[in-house]
mmCIF file of C-alpha atoms in Angstrom:
data_model
loop_
_atom_site.group_PDB
_atom_site.id
_atom_site.type_symbol
_atom_site.label_atom_id
_atom_site.label_comp_id
_atom_site.label_asym_id
_atom_site.label_seq_id
_atom_site.Cartn_x
_atom_site.Cartn_y
_atom_site.Cartn_z
ATOM 1 C CA UNK A 11 130.695 96.466 79.213
ATOM 2 C CA UNK A 12 132.707 99.257 80.782
ATOM 3 C CA UNK A 13 132.815 99.722 84.810
ATOM 4 C CA UNK A 14 131.019 102.270 85.067
ATOM 5 C CA UNK A 15 128.275 101.910 82.623
ATOM 6 C CA UNK A 16 128.086 98.385 84.469
ATOM 7 C CA UNK A 17 127.198 100.566 87.888
ATOM 8 C CA UNK A 18 125.012 102.501 85.955
ATOM 9 C CA UNK A 19 123.377 99.372 85.097
ATOM 10 C CA UNK A 20 123.492 97.848 88.579
ATOM 11 C CA UNK A 21 121.906 101.756 90.086
ATOM 12 C CA UNK A 22 119.043 101.290 87.604
ATOM 13 C CA UNK A 23 118.695 97.842 88.731
ATOM 14 C CA UNK A 24 118.534 98.581 92.243
ATOM 15 C CA UNK A 25 115.932 101.326 90.914
ATOM 16 C CA UNK A 26 113.748 98.958 89.274
ATOM 17 C CA UNK A 27 113.640 97.338 92.289
ATOM 18 C CA UNK A 28 112.823 99.157 94.919
ATOM 19 C CA UNK A 29 110.300 100.904 92.681
ATOM 20 C CA UNK A 30 108.359 98.520 92.235
ATOM 21 C CA UNK A 31 107.989 98.121 96.381
ATOM 22 C CA UNK A 32 106.603 100.992 96.813
ATOM 23 C CA UNK A 33 102.924 100.408 95.326
ATOM 24 C CA UNK A 34 103.303 96.530 96.602
ATOM 25 C CA UNK A 35 103.546 98.283 100.036
ATOM 26 C CA UNK A 36 100.212 100.358 99.640
ATOM 27 C CA UNK A 37 98.566 97.449 98.498
ATOM 28 C CA UNK A 38 99.466 95.856 101.644
ATOM 29 C CA UNK A 39 99.007 99.369 104.041
ATOM 30 C CA UNK A 40 94.820 97.680 104.155
ATOM 31 C CA UNK A 41 96.291 94.298 105.924
ATOM 32 C CA UNK A 42 98.582 95.552 108.047
ATOM 33 C CA UNK A 43 100.249 98.650 110.295
ATOM 34 C CA UNK A 44 102.760 100.909 108.153
ATOM 35 C CA UNK A 45 105.306 99.708 111.256
ATOM 36 C CA UNK A 46 104.500 96.933 110.982
ATOM 37 C CA UNK A 47 105.130 96.477 106.743
ATOM 38 C CA UNK A 48 108.446 98.062 107.399
ATOM 39 C CA UNK A 49 109.412 95.699 110.000
ATOM 40 C CA UNK A 50 109.082 92.650 107.907
ATOM 41 C CA UNK A 51 110.258 94.279 104.818
ATOM 42 C CA UNK A 52 113.675 94.642 106.881
ATOM 43 C CA UNK A 53 113.276 91.178 108.685
ATOM 44 C CA UNK A 54 112.786 90.244 104.800
ATOM 45 C CA UNK A 55 115.179 91.682 103.543
ATOM 46 C CA UNK A 56 117.945 90.562 106.461
ATOM 47 C CA UNK A 57 116.947 86.694 106.651
ATOM 48 C CA UNK A 58 117.098 86.138 103.240
ATOM 49 C CA UNK A 59 120.050 88.107 102.753
ATOM 50 C CA UNK A 60 121.479 86.192 105.039
ATOM 51 C CA UNK A 61 120.765 82.559 103.766
ATOM 52 C CA UNK A 62 122.157 83.932 100.457
ATOM 53 C CA UNK A 63 125.358 84.695 102.659
ATOM 54 C CA UNK A 64 125.638 81.289 103.886
ATOM 55 C CA UNK A 65 124.918 79.813 100.022
ATOM 56 C CA UNK A 66 127.572 81.875 99.306
ATOM 57 C CA UNK A 67 130.111 80.863 102.008
ATOM 58 C CA UNK A 68 129.289 77.230 101.380
ATOM 59 C CA UNK A 69 129.779 77.060 97.792
ATOM 60 C CA UNK A 70 133.359 78.467 98.144
ATOM 61 C CA UNK A 71 134.191 76.063 100.966
ATOM 62 C CA UNK A 72 132.716 73.252 98.595
ATOM 63 C CA UNK A 73 135.547 75.014 95.420
ATOM 64 C CA UNK A 74 138.689 74.744 98.157
ATOM 65 C CA UNK A 75 139.133 74.786 101.795
ATOM 66 C CA UNK A 76 141.604 78.036 102.243
ATOM 67 C CA UNK A 77 140.381 79.771 99.992
ATOM 68 C CA UNK A 78 140.969 83.559 100.888
ATOM 69 C CA UNK A 79 137.975 85.580 102.225
ATOM 70 C CA UNK A 80 135.992 87.075 98.957
ATOM 71 C CA UNK A 81 135.362 90.223 101.054
ATOM 72 C CA UNK A 82 137.311 92.587 103.851
ATOM 73 C CA UNK A 83 135.520 92.378 107.506
ATOM 74 C CA UNK A 84 134.292 95.515 108.673
ATOM 75 C CA UNK A 85 137.007 97.817 110.332
ATOM 76 C CA UNK A 86 135.881 99.462 113.970
ATOM 77 C CA UNK A 87 136.252 102.459 112.915
ATOM 78 C CA UNK A 88 133.828 101.445 110.097
ATOM 79 C CA UNK A 89 130.697 100.346 112.271
ATOM 80 C CA UNK A 90 129.519 104.527 113.362
ATOM 81 C CA UNK A 91 128.661 105.287 109.883
ATOM 82 C CA UNK A 92 127.142 101.570 109.576
ATOM 83 C CA UNK A 93 125.074 102.343 112.336
ATOM 84 C CA UNK A 94 124.086 106.275 111.227
ATOM 85 C CA UNK A 95 122.870 104.617 108.248
ATOM 86 C CA UNK A 96 120.892 102.046 110.078
ATOM 87 C CA UNK A 97 118.922 104.207 112.038
ATOM 88 C CA UNK A 98 118.151 106.958 109.251
ATOM 89 C CA UNK A 99 117.555 104.542 106.500
ATOM 90 C CA UNK A 100 116.665 100.945 107.925
ATOM 91 C CA UNK A 101 114.488 102.722 111.340
ATOM 92 C CA UNK A 102 113.135 106.631 110.775
ATOM 93 C CA UNK A 103 112.777 106.231 106.891
ATOM 94 C CA UNK A 104 110.803 102.977 105.849
ATOM 95 C CA UNK A 105 108.361 104.133 108.959
ATOM 96 C CA UNK A 106 108.363 107.681 107.814
ATOM 97 C CA UNK A 107 107.403 105.972 104.275
ATOM 98 C CA UNK A 108 104.686 103.770 105.596
ATOM 99 C CA UNK A 109 103.511 106.480 107.528
ATOM 100 C CA UNK A 110 103.102 108.565 104.209
ATOM 101 C CA UNK A 111 101.936 106.146 101.954
ATOM 102 C CA UNK A 112 98.286 105.575 104.051
ATOM 103 C CA UNK A 113 96.975 109.184 102.678
ATOM 104 C CA UNK A 114 98.902 109.455 99.430
ATOM 105 C CA UNK A 115 98.263 107.956 96.276
ATOM 106 C CA UNK A 116 101.012 105.621 95.713
ATOM 107 C CA UNK A 117 101.528 106.839 91.881
ATOM 108 C CA UNK A 118 102.100 109.801 94.183
ATOM 109 C CA UNK A 119 104.068 108.496 96.408
ATOM 110 C CA UNK A 120 106.399 106.988 94.165
ATOM 111 C CA UNK A 121 107.502 110.275 92.112
ATOM 112 C CA UNK A 122 107.851 112.281 95.440
ATOM 113 C CA UNK A 123 110.352 109.652 95.863
ATOM 114 C CA UNK A 124 112.351 110.882 93.004
ATOM 115 C CA UNK A 125 113.522 113.726 95.931
ATOM 116 C CA UNK A 126 115.770 111.097 97.658
ATOM 117 C CA UNK A 127 118.043 111.483 94.779
ATOM 118 C CA UNK A 128 118.617 115.319 95.074
ATOM 119 C CA UNK A 129 118.452 115.898 98.701
ATOM 120 C CA UNK A 130 121.453 112.376 98.424
ATOM 121 C CA UNK A 131 123.231 115.118 96.165
ATOM 122 C CA UNK A 132 122.867 117.955 98.217
ATOM 123 C CA UNK A 133 124.112 115.886 101.342
ATOM 124 C CA UNK A 134 126.994 114.782 99.207
ATOM 125 C CA UNK A 135 128.576 118.096 97.871
ATOM 126 C CA UNK A 136 127.618 120.231 101.023
ATOM 127 C CA UNK A 137 128.728 117.930 104.176
ATOM 128 C CA UNK A 138 131.121 115.287 101.959
ATOM 129 C CA UNK A 139 132.307 117.948 99.506
ATOM 130 C CA UNK A 140 131.751 115.507 96.358
ATOM 131 C CA UNK A 141 131.894 117.305 92.725
ATOM 132 C CA UNK A 142 129.205 118.162 90.567
ATOM 133 C CA UNK A 143 128.959 120.386 87.588
ATOM 134 C CA UNK A 144 126.076 123.325 86.650
ATOM 135 C CA UNK A 145 124.251 119.920 85.170
ATOM 136 C CA UNK A 146 123.636 117.799 88.233
ATOM 137 C CA UNK A 147 122.123 121.000 89.487
ATOM 138 C CA UNK A 148 119.855 121.980 86.881
ATOM 139 C CA UNK A 149 118.662 118.452 87.086
ATOM 140 C CA UNK A 150 118.192 118.064 90.110
ATOM 141 C CA UNK A 151 116.079 121.497 90.010
ATOM 142 C CA UNK A 152 114.180 119.756 87.697
ATOM 143 C CA UNK A 153 113.319 117.609 90.615
ATOM 144 C CA UNK A 154 112.874 119.295 92.688
ATOM 145 C CA UNK A 155 110.348 121.324 90.936
ATOM 146 C CA UNK A 156 108.222 118.306 90.141
ATOM 147 C CA UNK A 157 108.514 116.997 93.525
ATOM 148 C CA UNK A 158 107.028 120.558 94.733
ATOM 149 C CA UNK A 159 103.914 120.347 92.203
ATOM 150 C CA UNK A 160 103.440 116.714 93.440
ATOM 151 C CA UNK A 161 103.367 118.057 97.546
ATOM 152 C CA UNK A 162 100.804 120.882 97.030
ATOM 153 C CA UNK A 163 97.435 118.894 97.885
ATOM 154 C CA UNK A 164 95.065 119.126 94.952
ATOM 155 C CA UNK A 165 98.044 118.019 91.843
ATOM 156 C CA UNK A 166 97.953 114.151 92.879
ATOM 157 C CA UNK A 167 96.674 111.716 90.583
ATOM 158 C CA UNK A 168 93.137 111.543 92.791
ATOM 159 C CA UNK A 169 93.942 114.476 96.239
ATOM 160 C CA UNK A 170 91.577 116.572 96.764
ATOM 161 C CA UNK A 171 90.577 119.116 99.753
ATOM 162 C CA UNK A 172 91.728 122.842 100.563
ATOM 163 C CA UNK A 173 95.304 124.097 99.473
ATOM 164 C CA UNK A 174 98.193 123.219 100.843
ATOM 165 C CA UNK A 175 100.816 121.309 101.359
ATOM 166 C CA UNK A 176 99.432 117.437 101.773
ATOM 167 C CA UNK A 177 100.551 115.701 105.860
ATOM 168 C CA UNK A 178 101.151 112.715 103.351
ATOM 169 C CA UNK A 179 103.743 113.865 101.498
ATOM 170 C CA UNK A 180 105.932 115.467 103.618
ATOM 171 C CA UNK A 181 105.907 112.351 105.461
ATOM 172 C CA UNK A 182 107.107 111.161 102.188
ATOM 173 C CA UNK A 183 109.388 113.919 101.855
ATOM 174 C CA UNK A 184 110.936 113.581 104.984
ATOM 175 C CA UNK A 185 111.512 109.499 104.501
ATOM 176 C CA UNK A 186 113.860 110.703 101.268
ATOM 177 C CA UNK A 187 115.918 112.937 103.289
ATOM 178 C CA UNK A 188 116.410 109.511 105.655
ATOM 179 C CA UNK A 189 117.016 107.947 102.922
ATOM 180 C CA UNK A 190 119.489 110.849 102.042
ATOM 181 C CA UNK A 191 121.693 110.690 104.654
ATOM 182 C CA UNK A 192 121.934 106.833 104.996
ATOM 183 C CA UNK A 193 123.088 106.975 101.502
ATOM 184 C CA UNK A 194 125.780 109.284 102.633
ATOM 185 C CA UNK A 195 127.265 107.081 105.668
ATOM 186 C CA UNK A 196 126.553 104.176 103.720
ATOM 187 C CA UNK A 197 129.115 105.255 100.938
ATOM 188 C CA UNK A 198 131.764 105.218 103.908
ATOM 189 C CA UNK A 199 131.185 101.373 103.881
ATOM 190 C CA UNK A 200 130.457 100.971 100.553
ATOM 191 C CA UNK A 201 133.968 99.419 99.850
ATOM 192 C CA UNK A 202 133.036 96.313 102.038
ATOM 193 C CA UNK A 203 131.153 93.635 101.004
ATOM 194 C CA UNK A 204 127.589 95.025 99.993
ATOM 195 C CA UNK A 205 125.188 91.763 101.720
ATOM 196 C CA UNK A 206 127.358 92.062 104.539
ATOM 197 C CA UNK A 207 125.932 96.195 104.761
ATOM 198 C CA UNK A 208 122.624 95.271 103.993
ATOM 199 C CA UNK A 209 121.823 91.958 105.850
ATOM 200 C CA UNK A 210 123.013 93.746 108.866
ATOM 201 C CA UNK A 211 120.633 96.359 108.116
ATOM 202 C CA UNK A 212 117.688 94.542 107.703
ATOM 203 C CA UNK A 213 118.372 92.416 110.746
ATOM 204 C CA UNK A 214 118.372 95.425 112.632
ATOM 205 C CA UNK A 215 115.877 97.897 110.836
ATOM 206 C CA UNK A 216 113.692 95.016 111.032
ATOM 207 C CA UNK A 217 112.825 93.988 114.576
ATOM 208 C CA UNK A 218 113.277 97.616 115.304
ATOM 209 C CA UNK A 219 109.733 98.540 113.327
ATOM 210 C CA UNK A 220 107.977 95.450 114.450
ATOM 211 C CA UNK A 221 109.201 96.386 117.854
ATOM 212 C CA UNK A 222 107.257 99.609 117.819
ATOM 213 C CA UNK A 223 104.265 97.928 115.631
ATOM 214 C CA UNK A 224 103.700 95.605 118.801
ATOM 215 C CA UNK A 225 104.121 98.491 121.048
ATOM 216 C CA UNK A 226 101.531 100.075 118.741
ATOM 217 C CA UNK A 227 98.599 97.624 119.854
ATOM 218 C CA UNK A 228 99.347 95.346 115.978
ATOM 219 C CA UNK A 229 98.691 92.247 116.346
ATOM 220 C CA UNK A 230 100.678 89.348 114.598
ATOM 221 C CA UNK A 231 98.734 87.957 110.736
ATOM 222 C CA UNK A 232 98.277 85.245 108.979
ATOM 223 C CA UNK A 233 101.947 83.155 107.769
ATOM 224 C CA UNK A 234 100.604 84.391 104.354
ATOM 225 C CA UNK A 235 100.971 87.525 104.535
ATOM 226 C CA UNK A 236 103.730 88.132 106.400
ATOM 227 C CA UNK A 237 105.607 85.913 104.403
ATOM 228 C CA UNK A 238 104.685 87.980 100.946
ATOM 229 C CA UNK A 239 105.443 91.272 102.828
ATOM 230 C CA UNK A 240 108.715 89.199 103.968
ATOM 231 C CA UNK A 241 108.951 87.977 100.285
ATOM 232 C CA UNK A 242 108.475 91.944 98.817
ATOM 233 C CA UNK A 243 111.329 93.525 101.412
ATOM 234 C CA UNK A 244 114.082 90.702 99.991
ATOM 235 C CA UNK A 245 113.798 92.106 96.348
ATOM 236 C CA UNK A 246 112.164 95.595 97.153
ATOM 237 C CA UNK A 247 114.972 97.077 99.991
ATOM 238 C CA UNK A 248 117.053 93.683 99.960
ATOM 239 C CA UNK A 249 118.628 92.936 97.091
ATOM 240 C CA UNK A 250 117.984 96.477 96.134
ATOM 241 C CA UNK A 251 120.336 97.797 98.497
ATOM 242 C CA UNK A 252 123.035 95.149 97.602
ATOM 243 C CA UNK A 253 122.903 96.773 94.440
ATOM 244 C CA UNK A 254 122.661 99.800 95.591
ATOM 245 C CA UNK A 255 125.510 99.396 97.791
ATOM 246 C CA UNK A 256 127.956 98.166 94.505
ATOM 247 C CA UNK A 257 126.588 100.973 92.625
ATOM 248 C CA UNK A 258 127.538 103.405 95.330
ATOM 249 C CA UNK A 259 131.345 102.331 95.330
ATOM 250 C CA UNK A 260 131.890 102.867 91.566
ATOM 251 C CA UNK A 261 129.702 106.505 91.319
ATOM 252 C CA UNK A 262 130.185 107.975 94.791
ATOM 253 C CA UNK A 263 126.810 109.073 96.540
ATOM 254 C CA UNK A 264 125.279 112.062 94.038
ATOM 255 C CA UNK A 265 125.256 109.943 90.870
ATOM 256 C CA UNK A 266 124.369 106.954 92.657
ATOM 257 C CA UNK A 267 121.552 109.118 93.898
ATOM 258 C CA UNK A 268 120.906 110.309 90.546
ATOM 259 C CA UNK A 269 120.313 107.212 88.978
ATOM 260 C CA UNK A 270 118.200 105.780 91.419
ATOM 261 C CA UNK A 271 116.192 108.665 91.161
ATOM 262 C CA UNK A 272 114.181 106.955 88.373
ATOM 263 C CA UNK A 273 112.828 103.869 90.842
ATOM 264 C CA UNK A 274 109.755 105.814 90.814
ATOM 265 C CA UNK A 275 109.415 106.082 86.730
ATOM 266 C CA UNK A 276 109.011 102.166 87.735
ATOM 267 C CA UNK A 277 106.624 102.591 90.751
ATOM 268 C CA UNK A 278 104.227 104.153 88.738
ATOM 269 C CA UNK A 279 104.022 102.000 86.048
ATOM 270 C CA UNK A 280 103.088 99.828 88.773
ATOM 271 C CA UNK A 281 101.041 101.652 90.341
ATOM 272 C CA UNK A 282 98.890 102.339 87.700
ATOM 273 C CA UNK A 283 98.308 98.376 86.700
ATOM 274 C CA UNK A 284 97.242 98.162 90.234
ATOM 275 C CA UNK A 285 94.682 101.037 90.692
ATOM 276 C CA UNK A 286 94.015 101.853 87.255
ATOM 277 C CA UNK A 287 92.727 105.901 87.000
ATOM 278 C CA UNK A 288 92.992 108.036 84.850
ATOM 279 C CA UNK A 289 95.790 110.824 86.000
ATOM 280 C CA UNK A 290 95.589 114.697 86.612
ATOM 281 C CA UNK A 291 97.453 117.413 84.100
ATOM 282 C CA UNK A 292 99.952 118.373 87.160
ATOM 283 C CA UNK A 293 100.708 114.987 87.657
ATOM 284 C CA UNK A 294 102.194 115.147 84.156
ATOM 285 C CA UNK A 295 103.573 117.770 83.977
ATOM 286 C CA UNK A 296 105.679 117.062 87.149
ATOM 287 C CA UNK A 297 106.143 113.508 85.710
ATOM 288 C CA UNK A 298 107.657 115.344 82.810
ATOM 289 C CA UNK A 299 110.369 117.530 85.379
ATOM 290 C CA UNK A 300 111.486 115.144 87.413
ATOM 291 C CA UNK A 301 112.126 112.750 83.844
ATOM 292 C CA UNK A 302 114.056 116.393 82.291
ATOM 293 C CA UNK A 303 115.961 116.236 85.920
ATOM 294 C CA UNK A 304 117.125 112.234 85.543
ATOM 295 C CA UNK A 305 118.016 112.942 81.571
ATOM 296 C CA UNK A 306 120.508 115.497 82.752
ATOM 297 C CA UNK A 307 122.242 113.471 85.360
ATOM 298 C CA UNK A 308 122.603 110.742 83.446
ATOM 299 C CA UNK A 309 124.248 112.344 80.206
ATOM 300 C CA UNK A 310 126.586 114.160 82.873
ATOM 301 C CA UNK A 311 130.180 113.444 81.802
ATOM 302 C CA UNK A 312 133.390 114.170 84.308
ATOM 303 C CA UNK A 313 137.000 114.371 82.229
ATOM 304 C CA UNK A 314 140.080 117.082 83.613
ATOM 305 C CA UNK A 315 143.782 115.697 84.636
ATOM 306 C CA UNK A 316 143.955 114.727 88.611
ATOM 307 C CA UNK A 317 146.142 113.538 91.151
ATOM 308 C CA UNK A 318 145.544 110.250 93.389
ATOM 309 C CA UNK A 319 147.830 110.125 96.591
ATOM 310 C CA UNK A 320 148.896 107.945 98.081
ATOM 311 C CA UNK A 321 146.607 105.104 99.512
ATOM 312 C CA UNK A 322 146.179 101.749 101.956
ATOM 313 C CA UNK A 323 143.188 100.043 101.359
ATOM 314 C CA UNK A 324 140.950 96.794 101.023
ATOM 315 C CA UNK A 325 139.152 95.962 99.037
ATOM 316 C CA UNK A 326 137.683 94.060 95.704
ATOM 317 C CA UNK A 327 139.253 94.429 92.506
ATOM 318 C CA UNK A 328 140.828 93.678 89.649
ATOM 319 C CA UNK A 329 144.037 94.631 87.873
ATOM 320 C CA UNK A 330 142.967 97.764 86.468
ATOM 321 C CA UNK A 331 145.038 101.378 85.599
ATOM 322 C CA UNK A 332 144.596 101.817 89.838
ATOM 323 C CA UNK A 333 145.677 98.355 90.892
ATOM 324 C CA UNK A 334 149.190 97.881 89.687
ATOM 325 C CA UNK A 335 150.490 97.160 92.574
ATOM 326 C CA UNK A 336 152.235 93.252 93.124
ATOM 327 C CA UNK A 337 151.458 90.919 96.054
ATOM 328 C CA UNK A 338 153.131 89.791 98.743
ATOM 329 C CA UNK A 339 151.781 85.885 98.763
ATOM 330 C CA UNK A 340 150.904 82.921 96.374
ATOM 331 C CA UNK A 341 148.636 84.760 93.471
ATOM 332 C CA UNK A 342 146.925 82.525 90.976
ATOM 333 C CA UNK A 343 145.714 84.799 89.333
ATOM 334 C CA UNK A 344 142.232 84.750 90.063
ATOM 335 C CA UNK A 345 139.953 87.799 89.350
ATOM 336 C CA UNK A 346 138.308 89.791 91.346
ATOM 337 C CA UNK A 347 140.250 89.111 94.608
ATOM 338 C CA UNK A 348 140.502 91.102 97.805
ATOM 339 C CA UNK A 349 143.325 91.795 99.949
ATOM 340 C CA UNK A 350 145.161 94.581 101.323
ATOM 341 C CA UNK A 351 147.025 96.814 99.053
ATOM 342 C CA UNK A 352 148.750 100.390 98.194
ATOM 343 C CA UNK A 353 148.301 102.917 95.848
ATOM 344 C CA UNK A 354 151.045 105.029 94.878
ATOM 345 C CA UNK A 355 150.766 108.609 94.221
ATOM 346 C CA UNK A 356 149.734 109.055 90.419
ATOM 347 C CA UNK A 357 148.413 111.873 87.788
ATOM 348 C CA UNK A 358 146.747 111.246 84.847
ATOM 349 C CA UNK A 359 143.431 112.294 82.923
ATOM 350 C CA UNK A 360 140.340 110.139 82.162
ATOM 351 C CA UNK A 361 136.438 110.440 82.198
ATOM 352 C CA UNK A 362 135.634 109.126 86.064
ATOM 353 C CA UNK A 363 133.160 109.678 89.086
ATOM 354 C CA UNK A 364 133.961 109.651 92.797
ATOM 355 C CA UNK A 365 133.780 106.322 93.193
ATOM 356 C CA UNK A 366 136.376 104.818 96.140
ATOM 357 C CA UNK A 367 139.297 106.208 94.783
ATOM 358 C CA UNK A 368 138.726 109.218 93.194
ATOM 359 C CA UNK A 369 137.223 111.276 96.002
ATOM 360 C CA UNK A 370 139.716 114.063 95.563
ATOM 361 C CA UNK A 371 139.259 117.894 95.994
ATOM 362 C CA UNK A 372 138.758 120.232 92.237
#
């Protein structure tokens, strides 16, 4: 499998895990306050990934005591980017989503989450100057149209009331904006260990959201429900985020966000299985618009002659076309591996995405 195909598959798997978590969160809201659900989801994510990192570390040490680290540690200059990502996506985003789920049908909420990919692409283009073409813009427009259709009261699966924008839908849209900011900030640290990034986010965001829940008067629940929420958080927020960061370093913010936009489709399938009902016609129209937008994103191809400037950085890599360098240490041929390396100037033409080596201007 080609590297970019592997990255696309990784992004789609991340989307499946995250999409499935949304209707499960809706089911848990009947028994838990929204901030407690958000807190337990991220605490489960952080704790589960911490255990996974420990197992990984012990496994590596059991193979050889002097093995080099699999990933470079986070640099001090990268910490503000990670802190911003945690505040936006780990604290504000899930809390707003939980508030929105209180009054919004799960299937509608799942489809509204497509807005995250659109907002991610807009921020990547306007603020971080990431390239995207007309096809991507058309796909984003289709997804936005579907989101607007779902946000209007009366267009959901069983919404009712006077015309106007549903407050719950606005909370879900605000959560998407927070995650879009998070995605673009996380891109700045995506060359580092994805598991470490996701673990830190969970261990910070979880206690913060739980603290808010208890401050608002929530009480601790029985162990079974707490364990269930943490398990959903580990897969839907933890493992999903690890896979998302891995895809992010290879595809860039806008493209990864586009592939991640299929998450609601998995959420819709699961939510309609949990709460069987007949959606309104506008629901299917919104679904068609969003599916068309995602299809346009998936079929995009970007190829042109480009120049790589000299670059020094550290990340996990293989000796592909962009990593033809010598080593200043004894190397046993193991790949992938991690070490500081230099990219010399290079001009060539091939299909590519705005990954960690292709963040050039056009």
